[in-house]
mmCIF file of C-alpha atoms in Angstrom:
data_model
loop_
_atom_site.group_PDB
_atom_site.id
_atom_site.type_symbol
_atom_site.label_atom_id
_atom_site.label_comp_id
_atom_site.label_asym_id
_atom_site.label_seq_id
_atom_site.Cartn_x
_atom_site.Cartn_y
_atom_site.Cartn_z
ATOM 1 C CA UNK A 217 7.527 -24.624 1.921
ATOM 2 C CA UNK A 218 4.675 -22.469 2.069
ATOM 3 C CA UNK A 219 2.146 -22.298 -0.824
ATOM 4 C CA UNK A 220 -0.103 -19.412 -1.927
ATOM 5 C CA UNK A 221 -2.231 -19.698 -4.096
ATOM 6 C CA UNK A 222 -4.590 -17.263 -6.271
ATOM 7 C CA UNK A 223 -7.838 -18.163 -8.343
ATOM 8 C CA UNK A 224 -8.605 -17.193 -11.028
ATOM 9 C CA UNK A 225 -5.106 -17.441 -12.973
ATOM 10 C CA UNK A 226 -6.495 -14.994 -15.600
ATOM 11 C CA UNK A 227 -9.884 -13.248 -16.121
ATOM 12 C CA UNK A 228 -11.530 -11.158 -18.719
ATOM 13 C CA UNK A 229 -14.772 -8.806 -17.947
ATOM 14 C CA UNK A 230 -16.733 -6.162 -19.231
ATOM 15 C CA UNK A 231 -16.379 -3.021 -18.446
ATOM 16 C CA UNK A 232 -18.767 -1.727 -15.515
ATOM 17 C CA UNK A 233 -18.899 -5.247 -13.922
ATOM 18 C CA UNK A 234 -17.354 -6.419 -10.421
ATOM 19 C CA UNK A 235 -14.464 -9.098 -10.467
ATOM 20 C CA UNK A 236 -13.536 -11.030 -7.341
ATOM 21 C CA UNK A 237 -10.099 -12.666 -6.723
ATOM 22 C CA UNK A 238 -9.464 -15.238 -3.725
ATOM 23 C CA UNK A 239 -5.962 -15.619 -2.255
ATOM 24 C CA UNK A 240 -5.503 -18.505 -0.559
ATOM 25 C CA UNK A 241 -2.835 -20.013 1.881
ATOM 26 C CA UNK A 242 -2.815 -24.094 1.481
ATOM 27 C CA UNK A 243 -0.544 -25.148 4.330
ATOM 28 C CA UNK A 244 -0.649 -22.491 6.783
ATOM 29 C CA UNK A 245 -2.657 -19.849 8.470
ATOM 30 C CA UNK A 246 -2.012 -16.494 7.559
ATOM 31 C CA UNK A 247 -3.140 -13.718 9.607
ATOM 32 C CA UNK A 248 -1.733 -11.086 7.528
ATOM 33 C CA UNK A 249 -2.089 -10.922 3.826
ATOM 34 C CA UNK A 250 -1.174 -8.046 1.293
ATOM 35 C CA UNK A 251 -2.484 -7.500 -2.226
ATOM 36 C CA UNK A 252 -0.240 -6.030 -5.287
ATOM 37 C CA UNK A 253 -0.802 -5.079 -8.219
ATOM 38 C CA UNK A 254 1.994 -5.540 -10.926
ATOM 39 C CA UNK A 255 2.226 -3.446 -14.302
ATOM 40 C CA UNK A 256 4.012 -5.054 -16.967
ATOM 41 C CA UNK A 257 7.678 -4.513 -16.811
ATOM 42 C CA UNK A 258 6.907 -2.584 -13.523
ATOM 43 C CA UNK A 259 7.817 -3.443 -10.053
ATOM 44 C CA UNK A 260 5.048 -4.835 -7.365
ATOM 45 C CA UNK A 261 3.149 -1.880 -5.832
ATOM 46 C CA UNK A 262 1.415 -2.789 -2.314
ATOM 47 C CA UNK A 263 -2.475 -1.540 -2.730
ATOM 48 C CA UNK A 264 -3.641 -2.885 0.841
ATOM 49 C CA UNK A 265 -2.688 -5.096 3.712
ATOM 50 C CA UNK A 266 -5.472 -7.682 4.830
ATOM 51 C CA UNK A 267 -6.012 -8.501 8.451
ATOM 52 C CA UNK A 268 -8.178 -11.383 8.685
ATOM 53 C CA UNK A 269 -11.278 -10.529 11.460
ATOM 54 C CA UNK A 270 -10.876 -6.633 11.062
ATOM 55 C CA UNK A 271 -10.342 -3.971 7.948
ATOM 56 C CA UNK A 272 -8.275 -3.661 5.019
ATOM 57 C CA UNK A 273 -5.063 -1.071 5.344
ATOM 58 C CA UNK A 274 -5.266 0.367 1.918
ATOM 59 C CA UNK A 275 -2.060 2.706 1.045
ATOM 60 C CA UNK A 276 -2.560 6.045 -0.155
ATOM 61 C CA UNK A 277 -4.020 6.954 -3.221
ATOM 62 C CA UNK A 278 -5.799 3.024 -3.448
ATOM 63 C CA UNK A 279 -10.039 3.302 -3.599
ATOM 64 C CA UNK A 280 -10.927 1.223 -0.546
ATOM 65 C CA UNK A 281 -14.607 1.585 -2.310
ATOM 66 C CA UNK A 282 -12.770 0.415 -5.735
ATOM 67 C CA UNK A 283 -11.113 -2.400 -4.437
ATOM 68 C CA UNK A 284 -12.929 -4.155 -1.455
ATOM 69 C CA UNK A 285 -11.060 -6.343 0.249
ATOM 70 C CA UNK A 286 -12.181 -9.331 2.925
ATOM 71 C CA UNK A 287 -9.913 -11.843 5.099
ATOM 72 C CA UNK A 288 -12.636 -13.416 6.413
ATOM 73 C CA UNK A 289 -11.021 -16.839 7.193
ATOM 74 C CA UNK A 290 -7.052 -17.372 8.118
ATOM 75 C CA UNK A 291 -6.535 -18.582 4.652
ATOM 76 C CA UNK A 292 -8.811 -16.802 2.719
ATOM 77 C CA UNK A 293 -8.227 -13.274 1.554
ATOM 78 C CA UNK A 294 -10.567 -12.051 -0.904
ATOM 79 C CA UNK A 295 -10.097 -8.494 -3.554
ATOM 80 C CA UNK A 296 -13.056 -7.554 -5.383
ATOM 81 C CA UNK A 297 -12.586 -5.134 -7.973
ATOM 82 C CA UNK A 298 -16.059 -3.309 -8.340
ATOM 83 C CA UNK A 299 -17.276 -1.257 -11.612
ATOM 84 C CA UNK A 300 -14.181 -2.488 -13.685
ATOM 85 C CA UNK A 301 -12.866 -0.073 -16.345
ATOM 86 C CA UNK A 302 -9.982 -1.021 -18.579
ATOM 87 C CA UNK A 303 -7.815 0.899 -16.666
ATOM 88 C CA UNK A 304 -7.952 -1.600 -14.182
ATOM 89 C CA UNK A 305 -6.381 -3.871 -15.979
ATOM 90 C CA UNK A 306 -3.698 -5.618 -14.189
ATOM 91 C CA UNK A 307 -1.643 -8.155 -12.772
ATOM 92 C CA UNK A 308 -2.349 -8.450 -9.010
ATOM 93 C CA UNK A 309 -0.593 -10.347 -6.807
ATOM 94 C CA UNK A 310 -1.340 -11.329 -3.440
ATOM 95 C CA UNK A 311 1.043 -12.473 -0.776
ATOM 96 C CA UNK A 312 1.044 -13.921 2.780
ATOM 97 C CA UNK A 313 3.140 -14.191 6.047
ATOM 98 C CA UNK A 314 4.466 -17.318 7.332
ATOM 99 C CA UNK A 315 7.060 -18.073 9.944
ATOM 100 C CA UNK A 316 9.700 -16.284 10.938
ATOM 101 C CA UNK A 317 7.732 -13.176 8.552
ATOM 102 C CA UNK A 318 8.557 -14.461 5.753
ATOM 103 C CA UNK A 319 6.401 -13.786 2.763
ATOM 104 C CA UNK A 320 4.793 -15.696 0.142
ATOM 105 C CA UNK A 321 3.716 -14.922 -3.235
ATOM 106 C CA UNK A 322 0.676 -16.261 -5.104
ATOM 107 C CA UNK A 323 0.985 -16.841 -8.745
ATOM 108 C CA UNK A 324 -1.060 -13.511 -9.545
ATOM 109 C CA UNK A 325 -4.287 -12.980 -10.881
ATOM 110 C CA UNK A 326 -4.168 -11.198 -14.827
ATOM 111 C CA UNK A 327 -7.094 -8.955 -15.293
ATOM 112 C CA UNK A 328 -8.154 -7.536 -18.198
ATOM 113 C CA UNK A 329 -11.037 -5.665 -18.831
ATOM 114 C CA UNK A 330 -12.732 -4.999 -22.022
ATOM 115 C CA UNK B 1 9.249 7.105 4.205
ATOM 116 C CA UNK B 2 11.428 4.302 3.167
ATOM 117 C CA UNK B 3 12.826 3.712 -0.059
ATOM 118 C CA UNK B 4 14.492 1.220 -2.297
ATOM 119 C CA UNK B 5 16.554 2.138 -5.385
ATOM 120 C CA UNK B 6 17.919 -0.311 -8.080
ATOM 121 C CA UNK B 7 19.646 1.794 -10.629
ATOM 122 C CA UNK B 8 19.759 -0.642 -13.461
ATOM 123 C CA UNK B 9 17.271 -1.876 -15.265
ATOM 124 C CA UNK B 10 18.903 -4.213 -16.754
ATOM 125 C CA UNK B 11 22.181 -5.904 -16.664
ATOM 126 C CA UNK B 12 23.468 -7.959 -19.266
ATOM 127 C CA UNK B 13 26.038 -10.526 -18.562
ATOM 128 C CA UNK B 14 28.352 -13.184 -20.013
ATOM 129 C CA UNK B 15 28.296 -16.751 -18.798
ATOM 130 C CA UNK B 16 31.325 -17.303 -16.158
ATOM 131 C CA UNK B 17 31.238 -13.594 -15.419
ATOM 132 C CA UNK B 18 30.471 -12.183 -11.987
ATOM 133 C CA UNK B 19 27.474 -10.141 -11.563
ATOM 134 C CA UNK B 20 26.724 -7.609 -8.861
ATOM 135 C CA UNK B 21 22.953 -6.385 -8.737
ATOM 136 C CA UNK B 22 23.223 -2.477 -6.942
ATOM 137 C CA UNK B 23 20.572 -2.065 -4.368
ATOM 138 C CA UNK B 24 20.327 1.178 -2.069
ATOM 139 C CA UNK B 25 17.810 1.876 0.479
ATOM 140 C CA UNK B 26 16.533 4.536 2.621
ATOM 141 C CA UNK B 27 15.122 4.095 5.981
ATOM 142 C CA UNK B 28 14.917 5.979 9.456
ATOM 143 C CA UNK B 29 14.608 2.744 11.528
ATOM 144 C CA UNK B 30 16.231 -0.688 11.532
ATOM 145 C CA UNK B 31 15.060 -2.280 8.521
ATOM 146 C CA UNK B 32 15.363 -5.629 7.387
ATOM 147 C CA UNK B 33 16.599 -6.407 3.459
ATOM 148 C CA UNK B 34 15.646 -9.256 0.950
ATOM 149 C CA UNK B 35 16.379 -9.833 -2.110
ATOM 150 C CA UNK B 36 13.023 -11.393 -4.421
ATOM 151 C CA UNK B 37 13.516 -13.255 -7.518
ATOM 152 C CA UNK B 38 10.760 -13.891 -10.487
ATOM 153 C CA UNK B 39 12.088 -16.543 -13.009
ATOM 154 C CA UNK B 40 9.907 -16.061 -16.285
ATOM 155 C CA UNK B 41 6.340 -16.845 -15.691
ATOM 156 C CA UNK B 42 7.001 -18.241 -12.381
ATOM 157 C CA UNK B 43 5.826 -16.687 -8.990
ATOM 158 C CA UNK B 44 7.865 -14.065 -7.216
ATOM 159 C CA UNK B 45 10.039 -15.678 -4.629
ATOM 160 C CA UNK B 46 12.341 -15.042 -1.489
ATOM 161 C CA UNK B 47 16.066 -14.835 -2.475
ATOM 162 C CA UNK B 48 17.809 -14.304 0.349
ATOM 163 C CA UNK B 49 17.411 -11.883 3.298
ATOM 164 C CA UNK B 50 19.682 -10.240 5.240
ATOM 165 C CA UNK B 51 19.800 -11.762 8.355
ATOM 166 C CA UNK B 52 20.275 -15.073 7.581
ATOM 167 C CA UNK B 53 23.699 -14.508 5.641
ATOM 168 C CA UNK B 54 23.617 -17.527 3.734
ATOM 169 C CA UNK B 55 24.306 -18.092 0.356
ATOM 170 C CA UNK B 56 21.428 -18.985 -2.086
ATOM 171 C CA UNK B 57 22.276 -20.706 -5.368
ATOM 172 C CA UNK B 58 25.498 -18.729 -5.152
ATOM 173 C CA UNK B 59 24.419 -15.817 -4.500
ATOM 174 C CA UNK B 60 25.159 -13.584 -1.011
ATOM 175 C CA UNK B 61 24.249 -10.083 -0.562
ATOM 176 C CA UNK B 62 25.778 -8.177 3.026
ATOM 177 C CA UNK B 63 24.438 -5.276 4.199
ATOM 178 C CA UNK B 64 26.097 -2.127 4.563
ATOM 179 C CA UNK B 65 24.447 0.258 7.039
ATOM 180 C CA UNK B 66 26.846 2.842 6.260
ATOM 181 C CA UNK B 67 26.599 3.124 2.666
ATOM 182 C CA UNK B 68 22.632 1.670 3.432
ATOM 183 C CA UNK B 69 23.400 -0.825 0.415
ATOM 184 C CA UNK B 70 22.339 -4.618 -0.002
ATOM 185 C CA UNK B 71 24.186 -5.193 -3.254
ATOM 186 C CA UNK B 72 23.624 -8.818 -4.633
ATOM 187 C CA UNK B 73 26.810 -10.805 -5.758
ATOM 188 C CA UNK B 74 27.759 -13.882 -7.587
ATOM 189 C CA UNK B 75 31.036 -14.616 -8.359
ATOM 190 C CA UNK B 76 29.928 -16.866 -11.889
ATOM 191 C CA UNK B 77 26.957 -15.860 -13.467
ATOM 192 C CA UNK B 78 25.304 -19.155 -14.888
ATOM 193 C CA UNK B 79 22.189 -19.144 -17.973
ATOM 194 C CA UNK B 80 19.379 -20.191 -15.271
ATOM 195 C CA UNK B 81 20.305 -17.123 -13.432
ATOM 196 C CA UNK B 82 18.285 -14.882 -15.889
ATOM 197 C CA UNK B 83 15.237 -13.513 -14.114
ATOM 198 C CA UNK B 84 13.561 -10.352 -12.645
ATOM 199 C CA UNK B 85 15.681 -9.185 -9.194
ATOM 200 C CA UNK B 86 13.702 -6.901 -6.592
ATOM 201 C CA UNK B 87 15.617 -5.737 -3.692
ATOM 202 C CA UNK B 88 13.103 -5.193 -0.920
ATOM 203 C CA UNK B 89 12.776 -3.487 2.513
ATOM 204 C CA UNK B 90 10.770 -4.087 5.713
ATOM 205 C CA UNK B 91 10.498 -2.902 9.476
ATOM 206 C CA UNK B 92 13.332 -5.536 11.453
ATOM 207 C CA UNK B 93 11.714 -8.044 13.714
ATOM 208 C CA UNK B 94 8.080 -7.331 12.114
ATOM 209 C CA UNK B 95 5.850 -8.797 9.644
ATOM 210 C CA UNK B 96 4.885 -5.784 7.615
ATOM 211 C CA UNK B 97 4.773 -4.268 4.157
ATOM 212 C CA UNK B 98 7.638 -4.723 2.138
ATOM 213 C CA UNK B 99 9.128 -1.511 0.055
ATOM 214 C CA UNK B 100 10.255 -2.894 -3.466
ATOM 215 C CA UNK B 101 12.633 -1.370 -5.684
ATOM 216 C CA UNK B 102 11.884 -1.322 -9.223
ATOM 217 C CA UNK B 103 13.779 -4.439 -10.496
ATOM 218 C CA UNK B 104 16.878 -5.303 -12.322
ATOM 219 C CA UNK B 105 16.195 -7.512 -15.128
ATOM 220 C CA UNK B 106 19.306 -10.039 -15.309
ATOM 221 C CA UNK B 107 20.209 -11.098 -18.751
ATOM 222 C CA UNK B 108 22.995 -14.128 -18.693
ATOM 223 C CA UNK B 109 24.478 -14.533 -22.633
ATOM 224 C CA UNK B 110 26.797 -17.135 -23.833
#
């Protein structure tokens, strides 16, 4: 099947500093790829869809400035999450279409920021 | 808008018994259901989804446009069925966003 995969597993920053997160599909080319973000016991909320060659869709009420995102490659989405603050602290998730629309789920990214 | 409910939270259940995960949706257009699963510290990962009616590890889940429900079923609940259940929703025939409901947490007891 179709593998996603997410670097880094888990990362821990300073407040005020800029953390990036790749999202990578191994076996297939993705031209669509969405970014999550998952609080704990919560459900998966979509922050922005990646196109690769053109701009992030971010959904309403996500900082595009906050949280840049770049598909620059058909399996490469990147999120960078700029001037961290601990409320940023998260689990994000990315995932990625394959055939037939299916979609595939990295293992997430855990964020914490001190 | 579209919109996916899962009432319960959780659902406790005994080994052998059958379990029925409640999933209701709301959506103006033809939408297309799944049903994700997240086993602990494992990746999220597709179910089932609607339109391929097949049964997955025992579990089936049919849609009901009238009562816009895509309840999840298994006659015999079994231990390795514990996990984290999200209904989700999408546009039919499309690749985009999917809608998730909040989750049922299914707990499977001896």
């Amino acid at each position: 099947g179709a593998v996603v995969s997410q670097h880094p597993s888990r990362v821990i920053c300073k407040s005020g500093t800029s953390v990036k997160i790749e999202c990578r599909s191994l076996d297939f080319q993705a031209t669509t790829m969405f970014w999550y973000r998952q609080f704990p016991k919560q459900s998966l909320m979509l922050m922005a869809t990646s196109n690769e060659g053109s701009k992030a869709t971010y959904e309403q009420g996500v900082e595009k400035d906050k949280f840049l995102i770049n598909h620059a490659s058909l399996t490469l989405s990147t999120l960078t999450v700029t001037s961290a603050h601990p409320e940023d602290s998260s689990f994000y998730i990315c995932s990625a279409i394959a055939r037939l629309n299916e979609q595939f789920f990295g293992p997430g990214t855990r964020l914490t920021v001190l | 808008a579209q919109r996916v409910t899962q009432p319960e939270k959780l659902l406790s259940v005994f080994k052998g018994a059958p379990v029925e995960l409640k999933c209701n949706y709301s959506y103006s257009g033809s939408p297309e259901l799944f049903w994700y699963v997240q086993y602990s510290r494992q990746r999220l990962q597709l179910l089932l989804r609607h339109i391929s009616r097949e049964s997955i590890k025992g579990f089936t889940a049919d849609l009901n446009k009238g009562e816009t429900s895509f309840h999840l079923k298994k006659p015999f609940a079994q231990e390795e069925d514990s996990a984290m259940y999200y209904c989700a929703l999408n546009r039919a025939g499309t690749a985009s966003k999917l809608t998730f409901g909040t989750g049922t947490r299914l707990q499977v007891t001896l």
